[in-house]
C-alpha cells in the first residue's frame, strides 16, 4: 500500500482554489459597485457580503483589499470599507500620468526581446477586435447589468493588450503597480453611465503600436504607445466633463424648463 502524500503536496492546490474563490468574489463585488447597489460613501459590511455571496468572510476581506488598491473603495480607520466617489478631474489626470510612467518603462524592458513579444500582442489585438465586433453586432444594451457585463469583457480585452507588454517585461513589481492602478476599472465606471464610444479609436491606436513592433521600429512603437495613452487621458477627461454636465442637469430643478 502506498504511503499517503506529504501534507505539503496539497498546499499548492489549496492556494489555487483560494485564489480562484477570491477572484470570483472580486468580480462579483466589482459588478455590484458598478451597478446601482451601492452609492458613493456607502459602507461595506464584510460579514453581510459574505452571507450574500455564500462564502466565508476571508475571500471577501481579501477581495476588498484588492479593490482598495484600485481606488473603487477606501478603508476608514475603525469604520471599515466605504465606496469611493468617482475620480475627480485631477485624479484622472494623475492616474493617467502614473499609467504613462509604468507602461512606457515596461515597454523599454519588453523590447529587449521584441520577437517573442510580437505573437503575444498579435493575439491580444485579435481578441480586442473580436470584442469590438461582438459589441457592435449585439442588440442595443438597454439593461444596465447587460452593459456592465459587455463593457467589462471589452475593457478586459483592451487591458490585456497592455498587460501583454507589461508581463513581457518579466518584472512582478511592474505588474503589481499596474494592478494597483486599476485604470481599466475606472474607465469602465465612466463608460457604464455614458456609453462606449471610443472602441474604434482604441483598436486603431493598438494597431499602430503593433504595426511599429512588426516593422521592428522601437522608437515608433514607443511613440505610438505614448500617443495612445495621451488619447486615453483626453477621452477620460472629456467623459468626466460630460458626466459633470449631466449630473448638473439632473440636479437642476429648472433644467426641464419648468
Tab-separated table of N, CA and C in Angstrom, residues 98-229:
chain	number	residue	atom	x	y	z
A	98	UNK	N	0.494	58.315	-14.000
A	98	UNK	CA	1.127	57.122	-13.437
A	98	UNK	C	1.144	55.987	-14.451
A	99	UNK	N	0.057	55.850	-15.182
A	99	UNK	CA	-0.011	54.804	-16.190
A	99	UNK	C	1.045	55.026	-17.278
A	100	UNK	N	1.243	56.266	-17.672
A	100	UNK	CA	2.249	56.584	-18.689
A	100	UNK	C	3.638	56.150	-18.220
A	101	UNK	N	3.957	56.455	-16.969
A	101	UNK	CA	5.279	56.128	-16.433
A	101	UNK	C	5.485	54.611	-16.393
A	102	UNK	N	4.494	53.887	-15.868
A	102	UNK	CA	4.629	52.441	-15.700
A	102	UNK	C	4.688	51.733	-17.054
A	103	UNK	N	3.791	52.089	-17.966
A	103	UNK	CA	3.706	51.354	-19.231
A	103	UNK	C	4.874	51.648	-20.163
A	104	UNK	N	5.310	52.898	-20.227
A	104	UNK	CA	6.459	53.198	-21.081
A	104	UNK	C	7.733	52.565	-20.523
A	105	UNK	N	7.859	52.535	-19.212
A	105	UNK	CA	9.013	51.868	-18.610
A	105	UNK	C	8.995	50.377	-18.885
A	106	UNK	N	7.796	49.769	-18.775
A	106	UNK	CA	7.674	48.340	-19.061
A	106	UNK	C	7.995	48.043	-20.518
A	107	UNK	N	7.577	48.927	-21.411
A	107	UNK	CA	7.848	48.720	-22.836
A	107	UNK	C	9.351	48.718	-23.115
A	108	UNK	N	10.076	49.609	-22.489
A	108	UNK	CA	11.527	49.657	-22.702
A	108	UNK	C	12.177	48.319	-22.339
A	109	UNK	N	11.679	47.691	-21.275
A	109	UNK	CA	12.227	46.392	-20.872
A	109	UNK	C	11.755	45.298	-21.824
A	110	UNK	N	10.463	45.310	-22.147
A	110	UNK	CA	9.894	44.274	-23.013
A	110	UNK	C	10.547	44.257	-24.386
A	111	UNK	N	10.979	45.417	-24.867
A	111	UNK	CA	11.570	45.497	-26.200
A	111	UNK	C	12.978	44.920	-26.262
A	112	UNK	N	13.497	44.456	-25.146
A	112	UNK	CA	14.772	43.754	-25.175
A	112	UNK	C	14.621	42.400	-25.870
A	113	UNK	N	13.364	41.891	-25.929
A	113	UNK	CA	13.075	40.638	-26.634
A	113	UNK	C	11.841	40.846	-27.516
A	114	UNK	N	11.970	41.641	-28.562
A	114	UNK	CA	10.798	42.004	-29.370
A	114	UNK	C	10.180	40.839	-30.130
A	115	UNK	N	10.991	39.874	-30.555
A	115	UNK	CA	10.447	38.781	-31.365
A	115	UNK	C	9.420	37.949	-30.598
A	116	UNK	N	9.674	37.714	-29.324
A	116	UNK	CA	8.726	36.931	-28.534
A	116	UNK	C	7.541	37.764	-28.062
A	117	UNK	N	7.662	39.081	-28.156
A	117	UNK	CA	6.537	39.956	-27.795
A	117	UNK	C	5.499	40.009	-28.911
A	118	UNK	N	5.941	39.868	-30.152
A	118	UNK	CA	5.040	40.021	-31.299
A	118	UNK	C	3.830	39.092	-31.246
A	119	UNK	N	4.013	37.774	-31.081
A	119	UNK	CA	2.826	36.911	-31.074
A	119	UNK	C	1.879	37.199	-29.914
A	120	UNK	N	2.413	37.675	-28.800
A	120	UNK	CA	1.566	37.998	-27.653
A	120	UNK	C	0.670	39.195	-27.970
A	121	UNK	N	1.248	40.219	-28.576
A	121	UNK	CA	0.454	41.397	-28.920
A	121	UNK	C	-0.507	41.102	-30.075
A	122	UNK	N	-0.091	40.266	-31.004
A	122	UNK	CA	-0.985	39.899	-32.112
A	122	UNK	C	-2.216	39.178	-31.584
A	123	UNK	N	-2.022	38.267	-30.641
A	123	UNK	CA	-3.149	37.544	-30.053
A	123	UNK	C	-4.052	38.488	-29.262
A	124	UNK	N	-3.441	39.398	-28.512
A	124	UNK	CA	-4.221	40.352	-27.726
A	124	UNK	C	-5.022	41.279	-28.624
A	125	UNK	N	-4.417	41.716	-29.726
A	125	UNK	CA	-5.108	42.597	-30.664
A	125	UNK	C	-6.271	41.874	-31.332
A	126	UNK	N	-6.073	40.605	-31.672
A	126	UNK	CA	-7.152	39.830	-32.289
A	126	UNK	C	-8.327	39.676	-31.340
A	127	UNK	N	-8.031	39.426	-30.077
A	127	UNK	CA	-9.103	39.279	-29.078
A	127	UNK	C	-9.816	40.611	-28.860
A	128	UNK	N	-9.064	41.685	-28.819
A	128	UNK	CA	-9.660	43.018	-28.675
A	128	UNK	C	-10.610	43.294	-29.838
A	129	UNK	N	-10.179	42.956	-31.049
A	129	UNK	CA	-11.015	43.174	-32.236
A	129	UNK	C	-12.299	42.345	-32.151
A	130	UNK	N	-12.195	41.124	-31.662
A	130	UNK	CA	-13.375	40.272	-31.513
A	130	UNK	C	-14.393	40.904	-30.569
A	131	UNK	N	-13.920	41.478	-29.468
A	131	UNK	CA	-14.825	42.104	-28.507
A	131	UNK	C	-15.495	43.337	-29.105
A	132	UNK	N	-14.748	44.113	-29.888
A	132	UNK	CA	-15.325	45.278	-30.551
A	132	UNK	C	-16.427	44.843	-31.507
A	133	UNK	N	-16.154	43.836	-32.309
A	133	UNK	CA	-17.144	43.357	-33.276
A	133	UNK	C	-18.359	42.772	-32.578
A	134	UNK	N	-18.147	42.083	-31.467
A	134	UNK	CA	-19.267	41.481	-30.736
A	134	UNK	C	-20.210	42.548	-30.204
A	135	UNK	N	-19.648	43.644	-29.676
A	135	UNK	CA	-20.487	44.712	-29.142
A	135	UNK	C	-21.203	45.446	-30.265
A	136	UNK	N	-20.505	45.659	-31.368
A	136	UNK	CA	-21.125	46.360	-32.498
A	136	UNK	C	-22.275	45.560	-33.106
A	137	UNK	N	-22.150	44.243	-33.100
A	137	UNK	CA	-23.160	43.388	-33.725
A	137	UNK	C	-24.288	43.010	-32.765
A	138	UNK	N	-24.095	43.254	-31.472
A	138	UNK	CA	-25.105	42.875	-30.488
A	138	UNK	C	-26.274	43.851	-30.510
A	139	UNK	N	-27.459	43.401	-30.094
A	139	UNK	CA	-28.592	44.334	-29.961
A	139	UNK	C	-28.258	45.432	-28.957
A	140	UNK	N	-29.005	46.501	-29.018
A	140	UNK	CA	-28.771	47.623	-28.101
A	140	UNK	C	-28.846	47.150	-26.652
A	141	UNK	N	-27.844	47.543	-25.878
A	141	UNK	CA	-27.778	47.118	-24.482
A	141	UNK	C	-28.491	48.161	-23.622
A	142	UNK	N	-29.763	47.911	-23.345
A	142	UNK	CA	-30.554	48.869	-22.574
A	142	UNK	C	-30.537	48.574	-21.081
A	143	UNK	N	-30.314	47.319	-20.721
A	143	UNK	CA	-30.272	46.939	-19.316
A	143	UNK	C	-28.882	47.222	-18.757
A	144	UNK	N	-28.835	47.844	-17.578
A	144	UNK	CA	-27.543	48.250	-17.022
A	144	UNK	C	-26.673	47.041	-16.714
A	145	UNK	N	-27.248	45.971	-16.220
A	145	UNK	CA	-26.465	44.770	-15.921
A	145	UNK	C	-25.843	44.199	-17.196
A	146	UNK	N	-26.588	44.241	-18.304
A	146	UNK	CA	-26.051	43.772	-19.576
A	146	UNK	C	-24.897	44.655	-20.037
A	147	UNK	N	-25.061	45.968	-19.872
A	147	UNK	CA	-23.992	46.879	-20.273
A	147	UNK	C	-22.736	46.635	-19.451
A	148	UNK	N	-22.899	46.461	-18.148
A	148	UNK	CA	-21.745	46.219	-17.291
A	148	UNK	C	-21.005	44.967	-17.743
A	149	UNK	N	-21.749	43.884	-17.996
A	149	UNK	CA	-21.130	42.622	-18.397
A	149	UNK	C	-20.415	42.752	-19.742
A	150	UNK	N	-21.085	43.381	-20.716
A	150	UNK	CA	-20.492	43.504	-22.051
A	150	UNK	C	-19.301	44.451	-22.038
A	151	UNK	N	-19.464	45.579	-21.389
A	151	UNK	CA	-18.369	46.551	-21.344
A	151	UNK	C	-17.185	46.016	-20.561
A	152	UNK	N	-17.468	45.231	-19.543
A	152	UNK	CA	-16.360	44.682	-18.765
A	152	UNK	C	-15.539	43.719	-19.603
A	153	UNK	N	-16.220	42.883	-20.400
A	153	UNK	CA	-15.481	41.971	-21.283
A	153	UNK	C	-14.633	42.768	-22.272
A	154	UNK	N	-15.190	43.867	-22.764
A	154	UNK	CA	-14.442	44.693	-23.704
A	154	UNK	C	-13.201	45.286	-23.037
A	155	UNK	N	-13.371	45.893	-21.864
A	155	UNK	CA	-12.239	46.556	-21.227
A	155	UNK	C	-11.187	45.560	-20.747
A	156	UNK	N	-11.603	44.353	-20.410
A	156	UNK	CA	-10.622	43.332	-20.055
A	156	UNK	C	-9.793	42.959	-21.284
A	157	UNK	N	-10.426	42.913	-22.458
A	157	UNK	CA	-9.687	42.635	-23.701
A	157	UNK	C	-8.771	43.801	-24.042
A	158	UNK	N	-9.254	45.010	-23.848
A	158	UNK	CA	-8.435	46.196	-24.093
A	158	UNK	C	-7.220	46.204	-23.161
A	159	UNK	N	-7.455	45.942	-21.895
A	159	UNK	CA	-6.385	45.952	-20.893
A	159	UNK	C	-5.398	44.817	-21.136
A	160	UNK	N	-5.877	43.695	-21.691
A	160	UNK	CA	-4.997	42.549	-21.951
A	160	UNK	C	-3.894	42.915	-22.932
A	161	UNK	N	-4.179	43.826	-23.851
A	161	UNK	CA	-3.155	44.282	-24.794
A	161	UNK	C	-2.013	44.953	-24.034
A	162	UNK	N	-2.360	45.795	-23.087
A	162	UNK	CA	-1.344	46.496	-22.291
A	162	UNK	C	-0.632	45.527	-21.337
A	163	UNK	N	-1.399	44.600	-20.779
A	163	UNK	CA	-0.795	43.623	-19.879
A	163	UNK	C	0.224	42.747	-20.602
A	164	UNK	N	-0.018	42.475	-21.882
A	164	UNK	CA	0.919	41.641	-22.639
A	164	UNK	C	2.304	42.280	-22.650
A	165	UNK	N	2.348	43.587	-22.785
A	165	UNK	CA	3.635	44.293	-22.768
A	165	UNK	C	4.248	44.241	-21.376
A	166	UNK	N	3.430	44.520	-20.366
A	166	UNK	CA	3.966	44.582	-19.005
A	166	UNK	C	4.396	43.207	-18.500
A	167	UNK	N	3.656	42.175	-18.863
A	167	UNK	CA	4.063	40.829	-18.460
A	167	UNK	C	5.355	40.414	-19.153
A	168	UNK	N	5.529	40.871	-20.383
A	168	UNK	CA	6.737	40.511	-21.124
A	168	UNK	C	7.976	41.173	-20.531
A	169	UNK	N	7.766	42.225	-19.743
A	169	UNK	CA	8.889	42.843	-19.042
A	169	UNK	C	9.420	41.926	-17.943
A	170	UNK	N	8.599	40.948	-17.541
A	170	UNK	CA	9.009	39.921	-16.573
A	170	UNK	C	9.499	40.548	-15.260
A	171	UNK	N	8.678	41.455	-14.755
A	171	UNK	CA	9.007	42.134	-13.507
A	171	UNK	C	7.738	42.206	-12.664
A	172	UNK	N	7.703	41.440	-11.590
A	172	UNK	CA	6.468	41.341	-10.803
A	172	UNK	C	6.086	42.661	-10.147
A	173	UNK	N	7.064	43.522	-9.912
A	173	UNK	CA	6.751	44.809	-9.293
A	173	UNK	C	6.020	45.723	-10.276
A	174	UNK	N	6.357	45.620	-11.555
A	174	UNK	CA	5.631	46.369	-12.575
A	174	UNK	C	4.188	45.908	-12.629
A	175	UNK	N	3.974	44.596	-12.576
A	175	UNK	CA	2.610	44.069	-12.607
A	175	UNK	C	1.823	44.491	-11.366
A	176	UNK	N	2.476	44.519	-10.222
A	176	UNK	CA	1.801	44.965	-9.012
A	176	UNK	C	1.372	46.423	-9.132
A	177	UNK	N	2.235	47.237	-9.693
A	177	UNK	CA	1.875	48.642	-9.888
A	177	UNK	C	0.726	48.774	-10.888
A	178	UNK	N	0.758	47.972	-11.941
A	178	UNK	CA	-0.313	48.019	-12.935
A	178	UNK	C	-1.650	47.626	-12.311
A	179	UNK	N	-1.638	46.582	-11.499
A	179	UNK	CA	-2.865	46.139	-10.842
A	179	UNK	C	-3.404	47.206	-9.894
A	180	UNK	N	-2.504	47.868	-9.191
A	180	UNK	CA	-2.942	48.869	-8.225
A	180	UNK	C	-3.539	50.099	-8.897
A	181	UNK	N	-3.163	50.352	-10.148
A	181	UNK	CA	-3.731	51.499	-10.851
A	181	UNK	C	-5.219	51.293	-11.126
A	182	UNK	N	-5.583	50.066	-11.491
A	182	UNK	CA	-6.996	49.788	-11.763
A	182	UNK	C	-7.581	50.694	-12.828
A	183	UNK	N	-6.766	51.130	-13.780
A	183	UNK	CA	-7.216	52.133	-14.750
A	183	UNK	C	-8.370	51.636	-15.612
A	184	UNK	N	-8.349	50.352	-15.988
A	184	UNK	CA	-9.425	49.839	-16.836
A	184	UNK	C	-10.751	49.789	-16.091
A	185	UNK	N	-10.687	49.587	-14.767
A	185	UNK	CA	-11.919	49.548	-13.979
A	185	UNK	C	-12.515	50.949	-13.853
A	186	UNK	N	-11.653	51.948	-13.649
A	186	UNK	CA	-12.153	53.317	-13.566
A	186	UNK	C	-12.728	53.772	-14.907
A	187	UNK	N	-12.093	53.368	-16.002
A	187	UNK	CA	-12.622	53.705	-17.332
A	187	UNK	C	-13.967	53.024	-17.546
A	188	UNK	N	-14.080	51.796	-17.072
A	188	UNK	CA	-15.349	51.083	-17.160
A	188	UNK	C	-16.421	51.802	-16.357
A	189	UNK	N	-16.058	52.295	-15.190
A	189	UNK	CA	-17.017	53.001	-14.342
A	189	UNK	C	-17.592	54.211	-15.059
A	190	UNK	N	-16.758	54.933	-15.795
A	190	UNK	CA	-17.238	56.062	-16.587
A	190	UNK	C	-18.152	55.597	-17.716
A	191	UNK	N	-17.738	54.542	-18.380
A	191	UNK	CA	-18.401	54.101	-19.600
A	191	UNK	C	-19.793	53.539	-19.339
A	192	UNK	N	-19.983	52.901	-18.200
A	192	UNK	CA	-21.282	52.312	-17.885
A	192	UNK	C	-22.371	53.375	-17.940
A	193	UNK	N	-22.066	54.583	-17.490
A	193	UNK	CA	-23.048	55.653	-17.471
A	193	UNK	C	-23.169	56.364	-18.820
A	194	UNK	N	-22.055	56.535	-19.510
A	194	UNK	CA	-22.040	57.386	-20.695
A	194	UNK	C	-22.115	56.623	-22.010
A	195	UNK	N	-21.825	55.317	-21.980
A	195	UNK	CA	-21.809	54.544	-23.209
A	195	UNK	C	-20.406	54.396	-23.768
A	196	UNK	N	-20.188	53.324	-24.495
A	196	UNK	CA	-18.861	53.015	-25.040
A	196	UNK	C	-18.753	53.614	-26.435
A	197	UNK	N	-17.941	54.654	-26.577
A	197	UNK	CA	-17.875	55.377	-27.847
A	197	UNK	C	-16.492	55.370	-28.496
A	198	UNK	N	-15.472	54.908	-27.775
A	198	UNK	CA	-14.111	55.016	-28.316
A	198	UNK	C	-13.503	53.668	-28.679
A	199	UNK	N	-14.354	52.673	-28.937
A	199	UNK	CA	-13.834	51.349	-29.291
A	199	UNK	C	-12.947	51.409	-30.524
A	200	UNK	N	-13.449	52.074	-31.559
A	200	UNK	CA	-12.695	52.152	-32.802
A	200	UNK	C	-11.377	52.885	-32.629
A	201	UNK	N	-11.398	53.960	-31.836
A	201	UNK	CA	-10.169	54.722	-31.592
A	201	UNK	C	-9.124	53.852	-30.903
A	202	UNK	N	-9.547	53.150	-29.840
A	202	UNK	CA	-8.604	52.324	-29.082
A	202	UNK	C	-8.046	51.195	-29.939
A	203	UNK	N	-8.918	50.569	-30.731
A	203	UNK	CA	-8.467	49.472	-31.583
A	203	UNK	C	-7.455	49.964	-32.619
A	204	UNK	N	-7.722	51.126	-33.201
A	204	UNK	CA	-6.805	51.706	-34.188
A	204	UNK	C	-5.466	52.060	-33.553
A	205	UNK	N	-5.505	52.629	-32.364
A	205	UNK	CA	-4.275	53.024	-31.677
A	205	UNK	C	-3.446	51.810	-31.278
A	206	UNK	N	-4.119	50.746	-30.833
A	206	UNK	CA	-3.398	49.500	-30.554
A	206	UNK	C	-2.757	48.963	-31.832
A	207	UNK	N	-3.485	49.087	-32.947
A	207	UNK	CA	-2.949	48.607	-34.213
A	207	UNK	C	-1.675	49.328	-34.610
A	208	UNK	N	-1.592	50.612	-34.332
A	208	UNK	CA	-0.379	51.371	-34.645
A	208	UNK	C	0.805	50.916	-33.798
A	209	UNK	N	0.520	50.585	-32.545
A	209	UNK	CA	1.576	50.079	-31.662
A	209	UNK	C	2.109	48.753	-32.202
A	210	UNK	N	1.187	47.870	-32.580
A	210	UNK	CA	1.572	46.559	-33.096
A	210	UNK	C	2.305	46.679	-34.429
A	211	UNK	N	1.837	47.569	-35.287
A	211	UNK	CA	2.481	47.748	-36.593
A	211	UNK	C	3.935	48.196	-36.428
A	212	UNK	N	4.175	49.093	-35.488
A	212	UNK	CA	5.548	49.545	-35.251
A	212	UNK	C	6.422	48.390	-34.778
A	213	UNK	N	5.858	47.511	-33.960
A	213	UNK	CA	6.617	46.342	-33.500
A	213	UNK	C	6.915	45.411	-34.666
A	214	UNK	N	5.931	45.177	-35.519
A	214	UNK	CA	6.122	44.299	-36.671
A	214	UNK	C	7.135	44.880	-37.653
A	215	UNK	N	7.245	46.203	-37.669
A	215	UNK	CA	8.230	46.863	-38.545
A	215	UNK	C	9.594	47.004	-37.878
A	216	UNK	N	9.735	46.399	-36.710
A	216	UNK	CA	10.998	46.457	-35.963
A	216	UNK	C	11.461	47.898	-35.737
A	217	UNK	N	10.506	48.726	-35.330
A	217	UNK	CA	10.794	50.138	-35.109
A	217	UNK	C	10.452	50.493	-33.657
A	218	UNK	N	11.356	50.262	-32.716
A	218	UNK	CA	11.061	50.514	-31.305
A	218	UNK	C	10.759	51.980	-31.000
A	219	UNK	N	11.382	52.895	-31.726
A	219	UNK	CA	11.121	54.321	-31.490
A	219	UNK	C	9.672	54.650	-31.849
A	220	UNK	N	9.228	54.146	-33.005
A	220	UNK	CA	7.847	54.393	-33.418
A	220	UNK	C	6.861	53.704	-32.485
A	221	UNK	N	7.219	52.524	-31.973
A	221	UNK	CA	6.326	51.819	-31.066
A	221	UNK	C	6.153	52.592	-29.762
A	222	UNK	N	7.260	53.122	-29.251
A	222	UNK	CA	7.179	53.910	-28.022
A	222	UNK	C	6.339	55.170	-28.244
A	223	UNK	N	6.524	55.801	-29.410
A	223	UNK	CA	5.747	56.997	-29.727
A	223	UNK	C	4.266	56.662	-29.873
A	224	UNK	N	3.960	55.497	-30.464
A	224	UNK	CA	2.566	55.091	-30.649
A	224	UNK	C	1.902	54.782	-29.313
A	225	UNK	N	2.644	54.147	-28.392
A	225	UNK	CA	2.082	53.871	-27.071
A	225	UNK	C	1.847	55.171	-26.312
A	226	UNK	N	2.797	56.088	-26.387
A	226	UNK	CA	2.630	57.379	-25.715
A	226	UNK	C	1.419	58.120	-26.285
A	227	UNK	N	1.278	58.109	-27.612
A	227	UNK	CA	0.146	58.790	-28.240
A	227	UNK	C	-1.179	58.156	-27.814
A	228	UNK	N	-1.200	56.833	-27.712
A	228	UNK	CA	-2.415	56.140	-27.290
A	228	UNK	C	-2.786	56.517	-25.860
A	229	UNK	N	-1.821	56.485	-24.955
A	229	UNK	CA	-2.110	56.808	-23.555
A	229	UNK	C	-2.520	58.268	-23.396
